[in-house]
Short mmCIF file of C-alpha atoms in Angstrom, two decimals:
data_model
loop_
_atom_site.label_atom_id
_atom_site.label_comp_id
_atom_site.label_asym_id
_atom_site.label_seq_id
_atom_site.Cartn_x
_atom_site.Cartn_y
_atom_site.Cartn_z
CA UNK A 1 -15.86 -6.52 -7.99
CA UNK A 2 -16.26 -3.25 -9.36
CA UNK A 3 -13.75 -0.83 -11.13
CA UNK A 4 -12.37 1.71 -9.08
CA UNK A 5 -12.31 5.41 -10.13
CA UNK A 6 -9.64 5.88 -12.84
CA UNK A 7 -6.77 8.37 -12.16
CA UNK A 8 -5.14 10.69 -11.52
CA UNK A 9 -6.34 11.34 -7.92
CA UNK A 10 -4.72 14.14 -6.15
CA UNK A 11 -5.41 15.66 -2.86
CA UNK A 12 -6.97 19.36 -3.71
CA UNK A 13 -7.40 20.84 -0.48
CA UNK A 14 -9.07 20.70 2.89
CA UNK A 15 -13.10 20.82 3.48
CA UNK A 16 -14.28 21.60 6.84
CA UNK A 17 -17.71 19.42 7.89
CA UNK A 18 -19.00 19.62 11.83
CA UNK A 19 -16.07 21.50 13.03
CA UNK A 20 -13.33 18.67 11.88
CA UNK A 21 -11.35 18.99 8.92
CA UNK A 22 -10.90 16.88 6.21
CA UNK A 23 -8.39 16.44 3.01
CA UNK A 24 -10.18 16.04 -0.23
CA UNK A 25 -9.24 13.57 -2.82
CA UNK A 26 -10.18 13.93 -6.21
CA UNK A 27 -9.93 12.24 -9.29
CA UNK A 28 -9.33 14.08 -12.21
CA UNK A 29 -12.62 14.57 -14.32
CA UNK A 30 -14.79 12.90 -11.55
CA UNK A 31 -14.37 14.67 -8.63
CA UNK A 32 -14.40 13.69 -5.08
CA UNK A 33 -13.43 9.94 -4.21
CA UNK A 34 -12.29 10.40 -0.70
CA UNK A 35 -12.10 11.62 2.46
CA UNK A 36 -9.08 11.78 5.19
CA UNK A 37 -10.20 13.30 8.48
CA UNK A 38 -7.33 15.63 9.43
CA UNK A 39 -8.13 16.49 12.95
CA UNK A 40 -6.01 13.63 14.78
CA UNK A 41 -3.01 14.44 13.47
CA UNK A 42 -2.39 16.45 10.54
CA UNK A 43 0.97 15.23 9.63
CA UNK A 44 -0.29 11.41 9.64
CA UNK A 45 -3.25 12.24 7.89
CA UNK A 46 -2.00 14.29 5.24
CA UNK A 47 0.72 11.30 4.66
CA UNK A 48 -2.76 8.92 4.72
CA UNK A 49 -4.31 11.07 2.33
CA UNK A 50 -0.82 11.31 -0.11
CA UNK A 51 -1.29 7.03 0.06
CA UNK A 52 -4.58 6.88 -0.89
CA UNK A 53 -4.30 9.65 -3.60
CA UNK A 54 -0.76 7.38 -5.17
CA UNK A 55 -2.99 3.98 -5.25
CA UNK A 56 -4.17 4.43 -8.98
CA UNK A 57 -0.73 5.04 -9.50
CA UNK A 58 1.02 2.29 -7.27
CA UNK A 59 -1.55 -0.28 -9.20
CA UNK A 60 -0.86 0.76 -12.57
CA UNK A 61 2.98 0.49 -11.70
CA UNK A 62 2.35 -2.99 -9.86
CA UNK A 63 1.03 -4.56 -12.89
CA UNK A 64 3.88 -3.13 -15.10
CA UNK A 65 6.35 -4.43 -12.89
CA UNK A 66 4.72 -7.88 -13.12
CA UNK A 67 3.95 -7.89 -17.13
CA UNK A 68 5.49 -9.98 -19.81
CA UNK A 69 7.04 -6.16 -21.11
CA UNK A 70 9.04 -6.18 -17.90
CA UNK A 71 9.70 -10.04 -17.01
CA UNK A 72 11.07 -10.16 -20.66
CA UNK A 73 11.84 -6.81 -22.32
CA UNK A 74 15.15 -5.42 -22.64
CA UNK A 75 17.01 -3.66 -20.19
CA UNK A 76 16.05 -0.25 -21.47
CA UNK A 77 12.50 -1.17 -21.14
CA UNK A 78 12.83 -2.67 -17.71
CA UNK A 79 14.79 0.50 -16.86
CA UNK A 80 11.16 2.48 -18.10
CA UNK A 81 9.12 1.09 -16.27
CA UNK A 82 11.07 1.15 -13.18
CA UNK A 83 11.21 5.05 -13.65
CA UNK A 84 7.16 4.62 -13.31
CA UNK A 85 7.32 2.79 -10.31
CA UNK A 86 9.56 5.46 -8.75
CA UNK A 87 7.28 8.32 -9.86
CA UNK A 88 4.61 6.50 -8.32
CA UNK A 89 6.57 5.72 -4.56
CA UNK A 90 7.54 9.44 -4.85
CA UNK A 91 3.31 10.41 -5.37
CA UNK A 92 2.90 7.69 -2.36
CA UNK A 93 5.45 9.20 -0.20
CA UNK A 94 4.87 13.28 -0.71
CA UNK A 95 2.83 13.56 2.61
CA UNK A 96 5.77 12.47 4.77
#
């Protein structure tokens, strides 16, 4: 299994291919690593397209939430990285 693009990925806009309209995501310093068609419904689709752009995000705050730093740190440090894990939700969630 291969490495996925690192992050930040962010949706940057709309492109419009063959009449339909998509949302662009984009990984900082790569460029494009997705697209969400729009035309369906926007609403759902942008929310789709917030999702896919939070996964680097959700991953990296999965695996701190699961490491030895959280299982057996102290409560400040368990506090941390919980603060990560809500930044991410909140990058997951901003389409709704």
């Amino acid at each position: 299994m291969s490495k996925h693009t690192g992050g930040p990925w962010n949706v940057t806009g709309e492109d419009v291919r063959d009449n339909d309209i998509f949302y662009r995501i984009e990984a900082e310093g790569y460029g494009l690593v997705a697209l969400v068609d729009a035309t369906p419904d926007c609403d759902e689709m942008r929310a789709n397209a917030s999702l896919i752009a939070a996964a680097p995000a959700l991953l990296a705050a999965c695996k701190r939430l699961l490491s030895e730093d959280f299982l057996h740190g102290g409560v400040g440090r368990r506090t941390a990285i919980r603060g990560e894990a809500k930044v991410a939700l909140a990058l997951a969630e901003k389409g709704e």
